[in-house]
Amino acid sequence: MEKEKMSQKVTPSMNSLKSLPADYRFDGSSVPRKGGFRNGISTSDTAAGDSEDSPYSGHVEQQSLSEDMDTDAATMPLPQSNERRWSDTSAYARKKILQSWIQLPNGNWELGKILSTSGEESVISLAEGKVIKVMSETLVPANPDILDGVDDLMQLSYLNEPSVLYNLNYRYNQDMIYTKAGPVLVAVNPFKEVPLYGNSYIEAYRKRTNDSPHVYAIADTAIREMIRDEVNQSIIIRFSFLSSGESGAGKTETAKIAMQYLAALGGGSGIEYEILKTNPILEAFGNAKTLRNDNSSRFGKLIEIHFSETGKISGAQVQTFLLEKSRVVQCAEGERSYHIFYQLCAGASSALREKLNLKSAHEYKYLGQSNCYRINGVDDAERFHTVKEALDIVHVSKEDQESVFAMLAAVLWLGNVSFTVIDNENHVEPIADESLLTVAKLIGCNSNELKLSLSKRNMRVGKDTIVQKLTLPQAIDARDALAKSIYSCLFDWLVEQINKSLAVGKRRTGRSISILDIYGFESFDKNSFEQFCINYANERLQQHFNRHLFKLEQEEYIQDGIDWTRVDFEDNQDCLSLFEKKPLGLLSLLDEESTFPNGTDLTLANKLKQHLISNSCFRGTREKLFTVVHYAGEVTYETTGFLEKNRDLLHLDSIQLLSSCSCHLPQAFASSMLIQSEKPVVGPLHKAGGADSQRLSVATKFKGQLFQLMQRLGNTTPHFIRCIKPNNVQSPGLYEQGLVLQQLRCCGVLEVVRISRSGFPTRMSHQKFARRYGFLLVENIADKDPLSVSVAILHQFNILPEMYQVGYTKLFFRTGQIGVLEDTRNRTLHGILRVQSSFRGYKARCHLKELRMGIYTLQSCITLSSQFITLVLHLNLIVFLQQSFAERKHRAAATIQSQVKSKIARKQYQDVTEASLVIQSGLLMTLSVIFFAAIRGWLVRRCSGDIGWLKSGEVLVKASVLSELQRRVLKSEAALREKEEENDILQQRLQQYENRWSEYETKMKSMEEIWQKQMRSLQSSLSIAKKSLAVEDSARNSDASVNASDATDWDSSSNQFKGGGGRQQQQQRPMSAGLSVIGRLAEEFEQRAQVFGDDAKFLVEVKSGQVEANLNPDRELRRLKQMFETWKKDYGGRLRETKMILSKLGSEESGGSMEKVKRKWWGRRNSTSLSNG
């Protein structure tokens, strides 16, 4: 049931593998066919077997006995038909294997059960119930179910292709994307976020509490071995391009994950942060969107991280390989150029856009030819800001950053430069439009010089210089070559700046871990120069890979004293010789043809076919095609563009143009190209009349870099990671068998298995072997050591000596030999289980019988006890009834007594009540007499008309008056009682109010004190104003008296003085107006003070409960306080304003009155003199 549940998670492409065990070992042999196996591996290579390490190590030992018996049968590897020395196990294998893999016509594998075998044919039952007949030799053995989910492919009993495919798929569907294949870590891209990363996982792998396969585990092993052995380490991350797909296996992310772990463990100096920040820069300038990967690396890189003696990161160095420069000027439909171009167009600030004359991405021809400008889920503007921050962190100055962006904009504008025909020979020259002028401005050169460099070429013939005009194709090539050279030099310059920032300097200790992130094997429908170089590099890396594994095998054999001279490992040296042999190797012939002025792609193809046709790894085909047999398969190359890309020419005129620029970056680019052109040359590379940007060809330069890389890797302990892309549509959960299988072949995982199978892949320690199979021995082994037990087991089962070797600590087996022991062990365990089950059944039946007898006895006891319990219950009931009867009698007596006592009490109470009433009636009569006497006196005085006197002197009162008096008396008594009740209620409320008043009294006193202070301040201000006005008024009154006397003296003289007196009165009006304003302010002050005081007092009374009102006293008090503050502020402002105005008027009036007095005096004097005259 568990297996059926797990099989439901398998993707549709693996439906045929439903019952296949999830963990299998590689059989190394590929897809079996009639008479052998395909896959490009010879049958001699695949003869060895299937498993490395113990086929049941780890998981098997932890299985319980019942789990071991769940397997359908003991599975044995099926040796190939040509393995004569293993023929003794072939018949056994065909008899005992119950499950095998069958390859369907569509190429998929399906698990089937062997129903019968007759001769060379077997009858197989498939999962859908279909029964087919196949050749027995085409069957591939399947692993037992107990191996489902193993994390190391080498733990599988059978290492064949369908088993490995199913194991990877099984783990992939469990989000376990990492699987080991011996020393190699296989990483399958999940195309989604998986919870396998973060600080918690880093801490777990650092403390070794998690031992499952992971990139963290590889990085942890590397740093520990570096510190322990003082040997440099390397982590080689590769993936494969396939004929059906592109990149997307996740090697870039894997490299970043490894760097994060190293930074976490070796951090502390701060340099690790700079190392991590190199990723955004290199990705922006070196990665692009392809049809099958949104972030495809278009270059290879080696990051060498240096460590101090204490294990802390002290620096790093970055080396790059084979940048795809052609992507700058040419992109396929649906792809993008390098990310940085789109990030610059989307994220540049307005000032930068204006300075660089930037436009939208679709307006540039280099970017618009693919009709793809955005990536789903990616914000180019945000990524641009991230790149700028990273440039700041690696210490690239703001000026240099602006120069970098200017170079990028210049490359984009170069693509928009257009040409026009100027003569009948189709010679062209650039159009002096916005594009040309912008390029000249950005790189800092003269526009005419740029125009000449793109339209003409200076060639030296002897001592003479010839000017050659360019045709349109030549001009376009020159323009594109300039753009590619600028971008390539810019990329190299950035890497140089990064290395300066991360330089180790004096801190170098020689300890380092190198992370190699490079292409894997590539095979497309059309393979060009780039695939040629990449596959050549992978041949070298594969040889390094194979030799390292061979070395590991040898070390383990020598360590255990195993004779390993018989182990034969094949190498790919023949293919490497095809590339590197001189003078008739692929690289040498390519460089030779590149030096000929008249060399073409067709002549190159013919030359290769002519000289290399006898090589077993080379096959010449039609026209420009040739085929190379690589370790991963055959690849057909087309020589179109080989010579052009190998030469990588930039004419001397363009170099001189860059050197003449005012911007420092083009000058640096030109200097770098000129230095490269002065390097020593291997072979004739002179082109008549021209000058190249680099005299070394691209292939030669790449070969030198590769040799340096291999030398560096050869001095390190390598750790291998192989990245697998499960599908071409980047969809999570989708697993394509054919795609994964092809990548496993290309990236060398199958080669790991093949090398392991060539020796003794199944290995088990003596202790483990004795513990697992020791119980199969007939003789007693209690006192024997594990080695003796192991040898005894081998002898008892007649395993041939050539099928195993005994080491110091382990037993080494050829493939399939452990199957006999496993089958016997399983059959023995089945027998043991059958005996155990029979014995347990007998014990269970005996136990059941005992239980039944016990149940019978228990039931009889329960019956007797139930009768006894019934009797006891009856007795208890009788006692209970007796007790209840006595209690009832007692309660009845008590009830009678209580009734009698209550009757007596009621009688006594009634007597007392009647006596009280008599006394009260007497008192009331007395009071009535007194009251009536008083009433009668009052009535006599007031109502004499209603009262008459009898003769006997008695007062005669009318009946109506008397009834009225009685009514009033009753009403007064009722009112008196109501008032007394109200008085009691009021007393209670008064007590409550007094308590509440005591709570608010203190608060009200504080508020009153504050208000009184504010009132006193206002009163003091008002009194000061009054005093000042009084002084000014007295001065004015004195002036007015003088003026009045003058007016009296001169009143008889002239009428104009009367008019002057009127004006004097008008002048006195402002003063009276000022006094009236002061008076009004004073009145307002008194009124407002009274109002605020009354309101505050009222609210205090409401709050204390003295007055009832439907309002909130606290809120009203706050509101009253706000109103008081507002009025106070306004009143103070008006008071100050009035004071200022009055002061101003007083000064003007005092000056004017003196002048008027003077004029009056002089006028009076003049008039007197005239009258005398």
mmCIF file of C-alpha atoms in Angstrom, residues 540-673:
data_model
loop_
_atom_site.group_PDB
_atom_site.id
_atom_site.type_symbol
_atom_site.label_atom_id
_atom_site.label_comp_id
_atom_site.label_asym_id
_atom_site.label_seq_id
_atom_site.Cartn_x
_atom_site.Cartn_y
_atom_site.Cartn_z
ATOM 1 C CA ARG A 540 38.893 18.408 -20.898
ATOM 2 C CA LEU A 541 36.687 18.667 -17.809
ATOM 3 C CA GLN A 542 35.334 15.162 -18.389
ATOM 4 C CA GLN A 543 38.849 13.754 -18.562
ATOM 5 C CA HIS A 544 39.640 15.520 -15.302
ATOM 6 C CA PHE A 545 36.425 14.087 -13.877
ATOM 7 C CA ASN A 546 37.173 10.521 -14.997
ATOM 8 C CA ARG A 547 40.759 10.564 -13.816
ATOM 9 C CA HIS A 548 39.703 11.919 -10.432
ATOM 10 C CA LEU A 549 37.182 9.104 -9.993
ATOM 11 C CA PHE A 550 39.776 6.561 -11.154
ATOM 12 C CA LYS A 551 42.156 7.992 -8.579
ATOM 13 C CA LEU A 552 39.545 7.638 -5.845
ATOM 14 C CA GLU A 553 38.947 4.039 -6.872
ATOM 15 C CA GLN A 554 42.663 3.292 -6.806
ATOM 16 C CA GLU A 555 43.135 4.897 -3.390
ATOM 17 C CA GLU A 556 40.308 2.836 -1.891
ATOM 18 C CA TYR A 557 41.660 -0.390 -3.444
ATOM 19 C CA ILE A 558 45.180 0.303 -2.231
ATOM 20 C CA GLN A 559 43.918 1.235 1.224
ATOM 21 C CA ASP A 560 42.154 -2.129 1.561
ATOM 22 C CA GLY A 561 44.919 -4.125 -0.134
ATOM 23 C CA ILE A 562 42.887 -5.006 -3.233
ATOM 24 C CA ASP A 563 44.535 -6.076 -6.497
ATOM 25 C CA TRP A 564 43.343 -3.273 -8.783
ATOM 26 C CA THR A 565 45.639 -3.924 -11.727
ATOM 27 C CA ARG A 566 42.829 -5.734 -13.516
ATOM 28 C CA VAL A 567 40.581 -2.660 -13.423
ATOM 29 C CA ASP A 568 40.579 -0.995 -16.851
ATOM 30 C CA PHE A 569 39.256 2.549 -17.281
ATOM 31 C CA GLU A 570 38.647 4.004 -20.693
ATOM 32 C CA ASP A 571 39.638 7.600 -21.417
ATOM 33 C CA ASN A 572 38.568 10.265 -23.922
ATOM 34 C CA GLN A 573 42.125 11.104 -24.892
ATOM 35 C CA ASP A 574 41.464 10.256 -28.558
ATOM 36 C CA CYS A 575 38.845 12.997 -28.813
ATOM 37 C CA LEU A 576 41.127 15.477 -27.059
ATOM 38 C CA SER A 577 43.934 14.601 -29.425
ATOM 39 C CA LEU A 578 41.605 15.326 -32.320
ATOM 40 C CA PHE A 579 41.235 18.869 -30.994
ATOM 41 C CA GLU A 580 44.768 19.584 -29.762
ATOM 42 C CA LYS A 581 47.118 17.609 -31.976
ATOM 43 C CA LYS A 582 49.651 19.658 -33.922
ATOM 44 C CA PRO A 583 49.820 20.400 -36.743
ATOM 45 C CA LEU A 584 46.790 18.397 -37.813
ATOM 46 C CA GLY A 585 44.327 18.991 -35.007
ATOM 47 C CA LEU A 586 41.015 20.797 -35.251
ATOM 48 C CA LEU A 587 42.323 23.905 -33.473
ATOM 49 C CA SER A 588 45.555 24.058 -35.451
ATOM 50 C CA LEU A 589 43.794 23.688 -38.817
ATOM 51 C CA LEU A 590 41.226 26.310 -37.783
ATOM 52 C CA ASP A 591 43.929 28.823 -36.854
ATOM 53 C CA GLU A 592 45.831 28.081 -40.026
ATOM 54 C CA GLU A 593 42.795 28.667 -42.218
ATOM 55 C CA SER A 594 41.965 31.849 -40.270
ATOM 56 C CA THR A 595 45.287 33.381 -41.368
ATOM 57 C CA PHE A 596 44.581 33.028 -45.089
ATOM 58 C CA PRO A 597 42.957 36.112 -46.609
ATOM 59 C CA ASN A 598 40.991 33.957 -49.021
ATOM 60 C CA GLY A 599 39.990 31.351 -46.470
ATOM 61 C CA THR A 600 36.282 30.589 -46.298
ATOM 62 C CA ASP A 601 34.055 28.380 -44.198
ATOM 63 C CA LEU A 602 33.831 25.895 -47.060
ATOM 64 C CA THR A 603 37.614 25.665 -47.491
ATOM 65 C CA LEU A 604 37.900 25.105 -43.752
ATOM 66 C CA ALA A 605 35.421 22.207 -43.901
ATOM 67 C CA ASN A 606 37.275 20.650 -46.834
ATOM 68 C CA LYS A 607 40.619 20.985 -45.080
ATOM 69 C CA LEU A 608 39.295 19.285 -41.976
ATOM 70 C CA LYS A 609 37.859 16.395 -44.007
ATOM 71 C CA GLN A 610 41.109 16.063 -45.948
ATOM 72 C CA HIS A 611 43.417 15.810 -42.925
ATOM 73 C CA LEU A 612 41.234 14.229 -40.221
ATOM 74 C CA ILE A 613 39.147 11.697 -42.107
ATOM 75 C CA SER A 614 41.264 8.830 -40.744
ATOM 76 C CA ASN A 615 40.621 9.774 -37.113
ATOM 77 C CA SER A 616 38.098 7.516 -35.399
ATOM 78 C CA CYS A 617 36.492 10.468 -33.582
ATOM 79 C CA PHE A 618 35.978 12.506 -36.774
ATOM 80 C CA ARG A 619 33.554 12.030 -39.625
ATOM 81 C CA GLY A 620 33.208 14.303 -42.601
ATOM 82 C CA THR A 621 29.750 14.922 -43.986
ATOM 83 C CA ARG A 622 28.301 17.053 -46.775
ATOM 84 C CA GLU A 623 29.460 20.585 -47.610
ATOM 85 C CA LYS A 624 30.235 22.643 -44.477
ATOM 86 C CA LEU A 625 29.323 19.939 -41.974
ATOM 87 C CA PHE A 626 31.583 17.664 -39.970
ATOM 88 C CA THR A 627 30.909 15.377 -36.979
ATOM 89 C CA VAL A 628 32.930 14.812 -33.810
ATOM 90 C CA VAL A 629 32.379 11.786 -31.581
ATOM 91 C CA HIS A 630 32.420 13.247 -28.055
ATOM 92 C CA TYR A 631 32.244 11.310 -24.798
ATOM 93 C CA ALA A 632 28.552 12.192 -24.551
ATOM 94 C CA GLY A 633 27.672 11.435 -28.135
ATOM 95 C CA GLU A 634 28.130 12.621 -31.682
ATOM 96 C CA VAL A 635 27.776 16.315 -32.549
ATOM 97 C CA THR A 636 27.574 17.691 -36.074
ATOM 98 C CA TYR A 637 29.078 21.165 -36.539
ATOM 99 C CA GLU A 638 28.510 23.653 -39.350
ATOM 100 C CA THR A 639 31.579 25.735 -40.240
ATOM 101 C CA THR A 640 29.513 28.791 -41.172
ATOM 102 C CA GLY A 641 30.971 31.717 -39.194
ATOM 103 C CA PHE A 642 33.869 29.703 -37.780
ATOM 104 C CA LEU A 643 36.610 31.821 -39.370
ATOM 105 C CA GLU A 644 34.912 35.142 -38.641
ATOM 106 C CA LYS A 645 34.352 34.316 -34.980
ATOM 107 C CA ASN A 646 37.807 32.811 -34.568
ATOM 108 C CA ARG A 647 39.506 35.882 -36.015
ATOM 109 C CA ASP A 648 37.348 38.296 -33.957
ATOM 110 C CA LEU A 649 38.761 41.201 -35.950
ATOM 111 C CA LEU A 650 38.545 44.842 -35.034
ATOM 112 C CA HIS A 651 40.388 46.951 -37.557
ATOM 113 C CA LEU A 652 43.203 49.240 -36.499
ATOM 114 C CA ASP A 653 41.150 52.279 -37.541
ATOM 115 C CA SER A 654 38.526 51.451 -34.884
ATOM 116 C CA ILE A 655 41.220 50.920 -32.263
ATOM 117 C CA GLN A 656 42.777 54.277 -33.100
ATOM 118 C CA LEU A 657 39.341 55.859 -32.900
ATOM 119 C CA LEU A 658 38.877 54.520 -29.371
ATOM 120 C CA SER A 659 42.356 55.654 -28.325
ATOM 121 C CA SER A 660 41.584 59.200 -29.518
ATOM 122 C CA CYS A 661 38.429 59.474 -27.412
ATOM 123 C CA SER A 662 38.336 61.916 -24.514
ATOM 124 C CA CYS A 663 36.552 59.415 -22.248
ATOM 125 C CA HIS A 664 38.980 57.276 -20.264
ATOM 126 C CA LEU A 665 37.174 53.958 -20.772
ATOM 127 C CA PRO A 666 37.523 53.809 -24.593
ATOM 128 C CA GLN A 667 41.167 54.726 -24.157
ATOM 129 C CA ALA A 668 41.610 51.850 -21.712
ATOM 130 C CA PHE A 669 39.851 49.504 -24.137
ATOM 131 C CA ALA A 670 42.157 50.529 -26.975
ATOM 132 C CA SER A 671 45.250 50.087 -24.804
ATOM 133 C CA SER A 672 44.113 46.606 -23.795
ATOM 134 C CA MET A 673 43.546 45.556 -27.418
#
